[in-house]
Amino acid sequence: MEKKTLAIVGCGKLATLVADAYNDNLLPEYELIATYSRSKEKAQYIADKVNTIDSGSTCTPCASIQDVLAMKPDYIIETASPNALKEFALDALKNGSSIVTLSMGAFADQAFYEHVTKTARENGTKVHIASGAIGGLDVLRTVSLMGKCEATFQTEKSPNSLRKSSVYQESLQHEKKKVFEGNAIEAIALFPTSVNVSVAASIASVGPENMQVSITSIPDFVGDNHRIEIKNEQVHAVVDVYSATAQIAGWSIVNTLRNIVSPIVF
């Protein structure tokens, strides 16, 4: 059986987890052929990890995204940022590479979302949205198909995770406080790397402009606690996911890749 080829764009902790899963033979239908990161050292590190196993193939650390595209991977795993996804997605899809992404926040930009949809359709490629740190996207999609519904996304976070945002105040280290209320478009604009999952949930249901998002800072809190709620006249569904670390996001990529090639799809 001919293997599907993979490349990774963004070589941080989540990419390391995917590489470890690959080395542990959890992705036997794939061949990881390329890595790229703005940090050459990180791209080299992931490639070196892969090249330590006797797979009969070589993983190449690339100097640019153009070098990645020149290798024409079947799938590009994106674990970088929404801005990074915007930079290469259209070229990748035109190039024949489908994408598995965690940076769903990029799709809060409706024009970009529509352009990606059109480009993928015209070129026979796809964008697979990994579930990241949440679940229940199938439920959200199903309920939204049934008719008019409402949806909310509530997140609890440590104040330390908000330090680089405009909402951070030192007082958050000592008091519980709701630091944001708005829709998913406003949320991803203010927190470009930490609420991608709210955009994913919104795309699966009511749309970014209609998904109501709230973020609460809790002193000494560890990890993220996400609560998604959707309801219509017939169904009321609640999805609660607590994760102490971001590892679940990396594992969601592994799960997505396994689903792509599985004869039985969840």
Short mmCIF file of the C-alpha atoms (twelve columns), coordinates in Angstrom:
data_MODEL
# 
_entry.id   MODEL 
# 
loop_
_atom_site.group_PDB 
_atom_site.id 
_atom_site.type_symbol 
_atom_site.label_atom_id 
_atom_site.label_alt_id 
_atom_site.label_comp_id 
_atom_site.label_asym_id 
_atom_site.label_seq_id 
_atom_site.Cartn_x 
_atom_site.Cartn_y 
_atom_site.Cartn_z 
_atom_site.pdbx_PDB_model_num 
ATOM 1   C CA . MET A 1   0.000   0.000  0.000  1 
ATOM 2   C CA . GLU A 2   1.378   3.377  -1.008 1 
ATOM 3   C CA . LYS A 3   1.666   5.707  1.971  1 
ATOM 4   C CA . LYS A 4   0.299   9.239  2.150  1 
ATOM 5   C CA . THR A 5   3.030   11.844 2.568  1 
ATOM 6   C CA . LEU A 6   3.004   14.372 5.412  1 
ATOM 7   C CA . ALA A 7   4.677   17.678 6.201  1 
ATOM 8   C CA . ILE A 8   4.512   19.664 9.437  1 
ATOM 9   C CA . VAL A 9   4.365   23.471 9.539  1 
ATOM 10  C CA . GLY A 10  4.997   24.785 13.036 1 
ATOM 11  C CA . CYS A 11  7.405   22.679 15.060 1 
ATOM 12  C CA . GLY A 12  6.596   23.308 18.704 1 
ATOM 13  C CA . LYS A 13  5.369   20.962 21.442 1 
ATOM 14  C CA . LEU A 14  2.292   19.784 19.555 1 
ATOM 15  C CA . ALA A 15  4.337   18.905 16.475 1 
ATOM 16  C CA . THR A 16  6.697   16.970 18.741 1 
ATOM 17  C CA . LEU A 17  3.743   14.960 20.037 1 
ATOM 18  C CA . VAL A 18  2.652   14.153 16.478 1 
ATOM 19  C CA . ALA A 19  6.211   13.101 15.589 1 
ATOM 20  C CA . ASP A 20  6.337   10.846 18.651 1 
ATOM 21  C CA . ALA A 21  3.029   9.249  17.635 1 
ATOM 22  C CA . TYR A 22  4.458   8.731  14.150 1 
ATOM 23  C CA . ASN A 23  7.584   7.112  15.596 1 
ATOM 24  C CA . ASP A 24  5.370   4.868  17.745 1 
ATOM 25  C CA . ASN A 25  3.718   3.576  14.551 1 
ATOM 26  C CA . LEU A 26  0.336   5.140  15.293 1 
ATOM 27  C CA . LEU A 27  0.269   6.575  11.764 1 
ATOM 28  C CA . PRO A 28  1.413   3.595  9.670  1 
ATOM 29  C CA . GLU A 29  -0.392  4.777  6.525  1 
ATOM 30  C CA . TYR A 30  1.720   7.943  6.373  1 
ATOM 31  C CA . GLU A 31  5.301   8.973  5.589  1 
ATOM 32  C CA . LEU A 32  6.523   12.168 7.272  1 
ATOM 33  C CA . ILE A 33  8.774   13.789 4.673  1 
ATOM 34  C CA . ALA A 34  9.201   17.453 5.673  1 
ATOM 35  C CA . THR A 35  9.155   19.959 8.526  1 
ATOM 36  C CA . TYR A 36  9.119   23.740 8.523  1 
ATOM 37  C CA . SER A 37  9.263   26.328 11.270 1 
ATOM 38  C CA . ARG A 38  10.376  29.922 11.528 1 
ATOM 39  C CA . SER A 39  12.942  28.461 13.937 1 
ATOM 40  C CA . LYS A 40  15.336  26.350 11.854 1 
ATOM 41  C CA . GLU A 41  16.440  24.561 15.018 1 
ATOM 42  C CA . LYS A 42  12.897  23.397 15.793 1 
ATOM 43  C CA . ALA A 43  12.342  22.126 12.265 1 
ATOM 44  C CA . GLN A 44  15.651  20.274 12.472 1 
ATOM 45  C CA . TYR A 45  14.730  18.818 15.867 1 
ATOM 46  C CA . ILE A 46  11.485  17.275 14.614 1 
ATOM 47  C CA . ALA A 47  13.172  15.965 11.469 1 
ATOM 48  C CA . ASP A 48  15.964  14.436 13.536 1 
ATOM 49  C CA . LYS A 49  13.429  12.672 15.756 1 
ATOM 50  C CA . VAL A 50  11.810  11.094 12.732 1 
ATOM 51  C CA . ASN A 51  15.112  10.205 11.110 1 
ATOM 52  C CA . THR A 52  16.224  8.227  14.168 1 
ATOM 53  C CA . ILE A 53  13.780  5.449  13.314 1 
ATOM 54  C CA . ASP A 54  14.432  2.907  10.583 1 
ATOM 55  C CA . SER A 55  11.494  3.767  8.336  1 
ATOM 56  C CA . GLY A 56  13.295  3.609  5.014  1 
ATOM 57  C CA . SER A 57  12.541  7.279  4.326  1 
ATOM 58  C CA . THR A 58  13.971  10.667 5.218  1 
ATOM 59  C CA . CYS A 59  12.323  13.705 6.788  1 
ATOM 60  C CA . THR A 60  13.768  16.976 5.467  1 
ATOM 61  C CA . PRO A 61  13.830  20.215 7.484  1 
ATOM 62  C CA . CYS A 62  12.845  22.923 5.007  1 
ATOM 63  C CA . ALA A 63  14.091  26.500 4.898  1 
ATOM 64  C CA . SER A 64  10.805  27.943 3.604  1 
ATOM 65  C CA . ILE A 65  7.181   27.068 3.028  1 
ATOM 66  C CA . GLN A 66  7.953   27.098 -0.692 1 
ATOM 67  C CA . ASP A 67  10.423  24.271 -0.102 1 
ATOM 68  C CA . VAL A 68  7.664   22.323 1.656  1 
ATOM 69  C CA . LEU A 69  5.243   22.842 -1.227 1 
ATOM 70  C CA . ALA A 70  7.903   21.762 -3.723 1 
ATOM 71  C CA . MET A 71  7.872   18.331 -2.057 1 
ATOM 72  C CA . LYS A 72  4.113   18.099 -2.775 1 
ATOM 73  C CA . PRO A 73  3.007   16.383 0.434  1 
ATOM 74  C CA . ASP A 74  -0.455  14.860 0.411  1 
ATOM 75  C CA . TYR A 75  -1.198  16.510 3.774  1 
ATOM 76  C CA . ILE A 76  0.280   19.467 5.612  1 
ATOM 77  C CA . ILE A 77  -0.159  19.486 9.388  1 
ATOM 78  C CA . GLU A 78  -0.413  23.056 10.671 1 
ATOM 79  C CA . THR A 79  0.350   23.732 14.341 1 
ATOM 80  C CA . ALA A 80  1.697   27.284 14.007 1 
ATOM 81  C CA . SER A 81  -0.872  30.113 14.149 1 
ATOM 82  C CA . PRO A 82  -3.866  31.549 12.292 1 
ATOM 83  C CA . ASN A 83  -1.580  34.023 10.542 1 
ATOM 84  C CA . ALA A 84  0.699   31.209 9.391  1 
ATOM 85  C CA . LEU A 85  -2.290  29.297 8.023  1 
ATOM 86  C CA . LYS A 86  -3.405  32.369 6.091  1 
ATOM 87  C CA . GLU A 87  0.059   32.719 4.589  1 
ATOM 88  C CA . PHE A 88  0.267   29.286 2.983  1 
ATOM 89  C CA . ALA A 89  -3.199  27.681 2.843  1 
ATOM 90  C CA . LEU A 90  -4.266  28.836 -0.614 1 
ATOM 91  C CA . ASP A 91  -0.927  27.963 -2.225 1 
ATOM 92  C CA . ALA A 92  -0.953  24.550 -0.542 1 
ATOM 93  C CA . LEU A 93  -4.477  23.729 -1.690 1 
ATOM 94  C CA . LYS A 94  -3.678  24.806 -5.250 1 
ATOM 95  C CA . ASN A 95  -0.524  22.682 -5.038 1 
ATOM 96  C CA . GLY A 96  -2.548  19.535 -4.339 1 
ATOM 97  C CA . SER A 97  -1.898  19.373 -0.590 1 
ATOM 98  C CA . SER A 98  -4.764  19.035 1.855  1 
ATOM 99  C CA . ILE A 99  -4.368  20.602 5.290  1 
ATOM 100 C CA . VAL A 100 -4.949  19.372 8.840  1 
ATOM 101 C CA . THR A 101 -5.138  22.477 11.012 1 
ATOM 102 C CA . LEU A 102 -5.430  23.569 14.621 1 
ATOM 103 C CA . SER A 103 -5.561  27.283 13.729 1 
ATOM 104 C CA . MET A 104 -9.276  27.439 13.085 1 
ATOM 105 C CA . GLY A 105 -9.285  31.057 14.230 1 
ATOM 106 C CA . ALA A 106 -8.192  32.037 10.731 1 
ATOM 107 C CA . PHE A 107 -11.673 31.111 9.510  1 
ATOM 108 C CA . ALA A 108 -13.304 33.850 11.559 1 
ATOM 109 C CA . ASP A 109 -12.273 35.924 8.547  1 
ATOM 110 C CA . GLN A 110 -15.265 35.200 6.309  1 
ATOM 111 C CA . ALA A 111 -13.523 36.269 3.108  1 
ATOM 112 C CA . PHE A 112 -10.616 33.931 3.815  1 
ATOM 113 C CA . TYR A 113 -12.999 31.107 4.710  1 
ATOM 114 C CA . GLU A 114 -14.861 31.498 1.432  1 
ATOM 115 C CA . HIS A 115 -11.635 31.745 -0.593 1 
ATOM 116 C CA . VAL A 116 -10.273 28.573 1.031  1 
ATOM 117 C CA . THR A 117 -13.546 26.742 0.386  1 
ATOM 118 C CA . LYS A 118 -13.547 27.758 -3.277 1 
ATOM 119 C CA . THR A 119 -9.858  26.919 -3.774 1 
ATOM 120 C CA . ALA A 120 -10.132 23.514 -2.133 1 
ATOM 121 C CA . ARG A 121 -13.205 22.608 -4.179 1 
ATOM 122 C CA . GLU A 122 -11.561 23.670 -7.442 1 
ATOM 123 C CA . ASN A 123 -8.390  21.675 -6.723 1 
ATOM 124 C CA . GLY A 124 -9.828  18.521 -5.169 1 
ATOM 125 C CA . THR A 125 -8.186  19.212 -1.820 1 
ATOM 126 C CA . LYS A 126 -9.570  19.627 1.687  1 
ATOM 127 C CA . VAL A 127 -9.018  21.382 4.993  1 
ATOM 128 C CA . HIS A 128 -9.520  19.069 7.958  1 
ATOM 129 C CA . ILE A 129 -10.269 20.954 11.182 1 
ATOM 130 C CA . ALA A 130 -8.866  19.012 14.131 1 
ATOM 131 C CA . SER A 131 -11.029 19.258 17.248 1 
ATOM 132 C CA . GLY A 132 -8.182  20.667 19.336 1 
ATOM 133 C CA . ALA A 133 -9.042  20.955 23.021 1 
ATOM 134 C CA . ILE A 134 -12.789 20.421 22.578 1 
ATOM 135 C CA . GLY A 135 -15.191 17.767 21.338 1 
ATOM 136 C CA . GLY A 136 -18.732 17.393 20.111 1 
ATOM 137 C CA . LEU A 137 -18.310 19.097 16.736 1 
ATOM 138 C CA . ASP A 138 -20.501 16.392 15.200 1 
ATOM 139 C CA . VAL A 139 -23.279 17.206 17.675 1 
ATOM 140 C CA . LEU A 140 -22.981 20.913 16.968 1 
ATOM 141 C CA . ARG A 141 -23.204 20.348 13.222 1 
ATOM 142 C CA . THR A 142 -26.176 18.017 13.607 1 
ATOM 143 C CA . VAL A 143 -28.184 20.345 15.850 1 
ATOM 144 C CA . SER A 144 -27.489 23.315 13.582 1 
ATOM 145 C CA . LEU A 145 -28.853 21.368 10.585 1 
ATOM 146 C CA . MET A 146 -32.151 20.824 12.403 1 
ATOM 147 C CA . GLY A 147 -33.066 24.491 12.285 1 
ATOM 148 C CA . LYS A 148 -32.761 27.682 14.277 1 
ATOM 149 C CA . CYS A 149 -30.514 27.296 17.324 1 
ATOM 150 C CA . GLU A 150 -28.433 29.271 19.809 1 
ATOM 151 C CA . ALA A 151 -24.916 28.476 20.964 1 
ATOM 152 C CA . THR A 152 -22.485 29.718 23.605 1 
ATOM 153 C CA . PHE A 153 -18.841 29.030 24.365 1 
ATOM 154 C CA . GLN A 154 -17.558 29.589 27.911 1 
ATOM 155 C CA . THR A 155 -13.889 29.251 28.867 1 
ATOM 156 C CA . GLU A 156 -12.104 29.329 32.215 1 
ATOM 157 C CA . LYS A 157 -8.392  30.089 32.160 1 
ATOM 158 C CA . SER A 158 -5.431  30.941 34.342 1 
ATOM 159 C CA . PRO A 159 -4.562  34.641 34.473 1 
ATOM 160 C CA . ASN A 160 -1.044  33.686 33.421 1 
ATOM 161 C CA . SER A 161 -2.363  32.542 30.047 1 
ATOM 162 C CA . LEU A 162 -3.719  36.069 29.523 1 
ATOM 163 C CA . ARG A 163 -0.493  37.951 30.272 1 
ATOM 164 C CA . LYS A 164 0.185   38.858 26.632 1 
ATOM 165 C CA . SER A 165 -3.350  40.127 26.040 1 
ATOM 166 C CA . SER A 166 -4.807  43.583 26.582 1 
ATOM 167 C CA . VAL A 167 -7.219  42.294 29.256 1 
ATOM 168 C CA . TYR A 168 -4.486  41.252 31.676 1 
ATOM 169 C CA . GLN A 169 -4.267  43.022 35.031 1 
ATOM 170 C CA . GLU A 170 -2.180  41.998 38.010 1 
ATOM 171 C CA . SER A 171 -5.369  41.901 40.088 1 
ATOM 172 C CA . LEU A 172 -6.414  38.799 38.130 1 
ATOM 173 C CA . GLN A 173 -3.849  36.860 40.146 1 
ATOM 174 C CA . HIS A 174 -6.083  37.353 43.197 1 
ATOM 175 C CA . GLU A 175 -9.671  37.642 41.949 1 
ATOM 176 C CA . LYS A 176 -11.961 35.644 39.684 1 
ATOM 177 C CA . LYS A 177 -13.184 37.856 36.865 1 
ATOM 178 C CA . LYS A 178 -14.948 37.580 33.513 1 
ATOM 179 C CA . VAL A 179 -12.489 39.317 31.193 1 
ATOM 180 C CA . PHE A 180 -14.303 38.970 27.886 1 
ATOM 181 C CA . GLU A 181 -17.802 38.741 26.430 1 
ATOM 182 C CA . GLY A 182 -18.506 38.943 22.725 1 
ATOM 183 C CA . ASN A 183 -18.754 36.812 19.615 1 
ATOM 184 C CA . ALA A 184 -16.129 34.432 18.241 1 
ATOM 185 C CA . ILE A 185 -14.858 37.007 15.734 1 
ATOM 186 C CA . GLU A 186 -14.158 39.486 18.513 1 
ATOM 187 C CA . ALA A 187 -12.654 36.766 20.705 1 
ATOM 188 C CA . ILE A 188 -10.103 35.540 18.167 1 
ATOM 189 C CA . ALA A 189 -9.138  39.132 17.336 1 
ATOM 190 C CA . LEU A 190 -8.293  39.756 20.986 1 
ATOM 191 C CA . PHE A 191 -6.833  36.306 21.738 1 
ATOM 192 C CA . PRO A 192 -5.346  35.116 18.401 1 
ATOM 193 C CA . THR A 193 -3.819  31.887 19.705 1 
ATOM 194 C CA . SER A 194 -5.900  30.828 22.705 1 
ATOM 195 C CA . VAL A 195 -9.532  30.629 21.530 1 
ATOM 196 C CA . ASN A 196 -9.185  28.904 18.158 1 
ATOM 197 C CA . VAL A 197 -11.559 26.246 19.452 1 
ATOM 198 C CA . SER A 198 -14.351 28.785 19.857 1 
ATOM 199 C CA . VAL A 199 -14.113 29.507 16.131 1 
ATOM 200 C CA . ALA A 200 -14.119 25.773 15.357 1 
ATOM 201 C CA . ALA A 201 -17.280 25.330 17.421 1 
ATOM 202 C CA . SER A 202 -18.875 28.314 15.731 1 
ATOM 203 C CA . ILE A 203 -18.086 27.087 12.200 1 
ATOM 204 C CA . ALA A 204 -19.650 23.747 13.121 1 
ATOM 205 C CA . SER A 205 -22.834 25.441 14.328 1 
ATOM 206 C CA . VAL A 206 -24.107 29.013 14.257 1 
ATOM 207 C CA . GLY A 207 -21.186 30.866 12.645 1 
ATOM 208 C CA . PRO A 208 -18.478 33.054 14.251 1 
ATOM 209 C CA . GLU A 209 -20.647 36.163 14.333 1 
ATOM 210 C CA . ASN A 210 -23.404 34.349 16.258 1 
ATOM 211 C CA . MET A 211 -21.336 32.245 18.673 1 
ATOM 212 C CA . GLN A 212 -21.379 34.035 22.021 1 
ATOM 213 C CA . VAL A 213 -18.035 33.642 23.824 1 
ATOM 214 C CA . SER A 214 -17.087 34.428 27.420 1 
ATOM 215 C CA . ILE A 215 -13.697 34.057 29.090 1 
ATOM 216 C CA . THR A 216 -13.245 33.954 32.851 1 
ATOM 217 C CA . SER A 217 -9.902  34.258 34.593 1 
ATOM 218 C CA . ILE A 218 -9.490  32.215 37.790 1 
ATOM 219 C CA . PRO A 219 -6.496  32.608 40.145 1 
ATOM 220 C CA . ASP A 220 -4.225  29.541 40.404 1 
ATOM 221 C CA . PHE A 221 -6.253  27.746 37.734 1 
ATOM 222 C CA . VAL A 222 -4.371  25.140 35.712 1 
ATOM 223 C CA . GLY A 223 -5.227  24.372 32.095 1 
ATOM 224 C CA . ASP A 224 -8.417  25.227 30.229 1 
ATOM 225 C CA . ASN A 225 -12.045 24.435 30.947 1 
ATOM 226 C CA . HIS A 226 -14.343 24.780 27.928 1 
ATOM 227 C CA . ARG A 227 -18.122 24.540 28.035 1 
ATOM 228 C CA . ILE A 228 -20.075 24.568 24.761 1 
ATOM 229 C CA . GLU A 229 -23.847 24.742 24.829 1 
ATOM 230 C CA . ILE A 230 -26.251 24.552 21.906 1 
ATOM 231 C CA . LYS A 231 -30.029 24.352 21.915 1 
ATOM 232 C CA . ASN A 232 -33.022 24.423 19.629 1 
ATOM 233 C CA . GLU A 233 -36.674 23.503 20.178 1 
ATOM 234 C CA . GLN A 234 -35.868 19.774 20.247 1 
ATOM 235 C CA . VAL A 235 -32.304 19.424 21.521 1 
ATOM 236 C CA . HIS A 236 -30.209 20.864 24.324 1 
ATOM 237 C CA . ALA A 237 -26.586 19.668 24.244 1 
ATOM 238 C CA . VAL A 238 -23.705 20.574 26.535 1 
ATOM 239 C CA . VAL A 239 -20.058 19.636 25.924 1 
ATOM 240 C CA . ASP A 240 -17.641 20.114 28.828 1 
ATOM 241 C CA . VAL A 241 -13.921 19.530 28.281 1 
ATOM 242 C CA . TYR A 242 -11.234 20.220 30.865 1 
ATOM 243 C CA . SER A 243 -7.589  19.768 29.865 1 
ATOM 244 C CA . ALA A 244 -4.649  20.329 32.178 1 
ATOM 245 C CA . THR A 245 -2.259  20.757 29.236 1 
ATOM 246 C CA . ALA A 246 -2.483  21.400 25.494 1 
ATOM 247 C CA . GLN A 247 -1.575  17.805 24.649 1 
ATOM 248 C CA . ILE A 248 -5.152  16.938 23.689 1 
ATOM 249 C CA . ALA A 249 -4.794  19.323 20.733 1 
ATOM 250 C CA . GLY A 250 -1.801  17.399 19.397 1 
ATOM 251 C CA . TRP A 251 -3.586  14.092 19.870 1 
ATOM 252 C CA . SER A 252 -6.593  15.471 17.983 1 
ATOM 253 C CA . ILE A 253 -4.309  15.840 14.948 1 
ATOM 254 C CA . VAL A 254 -3.238  12.206 15.287 1 
ATOM 255 C CA . ASN A 255 -6.897  11.191 15.543 1 
ATOM 256 C CA . THR A 256 -7.826  13.251 12.474 1 
ATOM 257 C CA . LEU A 257 -5.043  11.677 10.405 1 
ATOM 258 C CA . ARG A 258 -6.123  8.190  11.483 1 
ATOM 259 C CA . ASN A 259 -9.731  9.019  10.610 1 
ATOM 260 C CA . ILE A 260 -8.767  10.190 7.114  1 
ATOM 261 C CA . VAL A 261 -7.421  6.763  6.149  1 
ATOM 262 C CA . SER A 262 -9.747  4.596  8.253  1 
ATOM 263 C CA . PRO A 263 -12.382 2.401  6.563  1 
ATOM 264 C CA . ILE A 264 -14.657 3.238  9.509  1 
ATOM 265 C CA . VAL A 265 -14.926 6.970  10.143 1 
ATOM 266 C CA . PHE A 266 -16.123 8.578  13.393 1 
# 
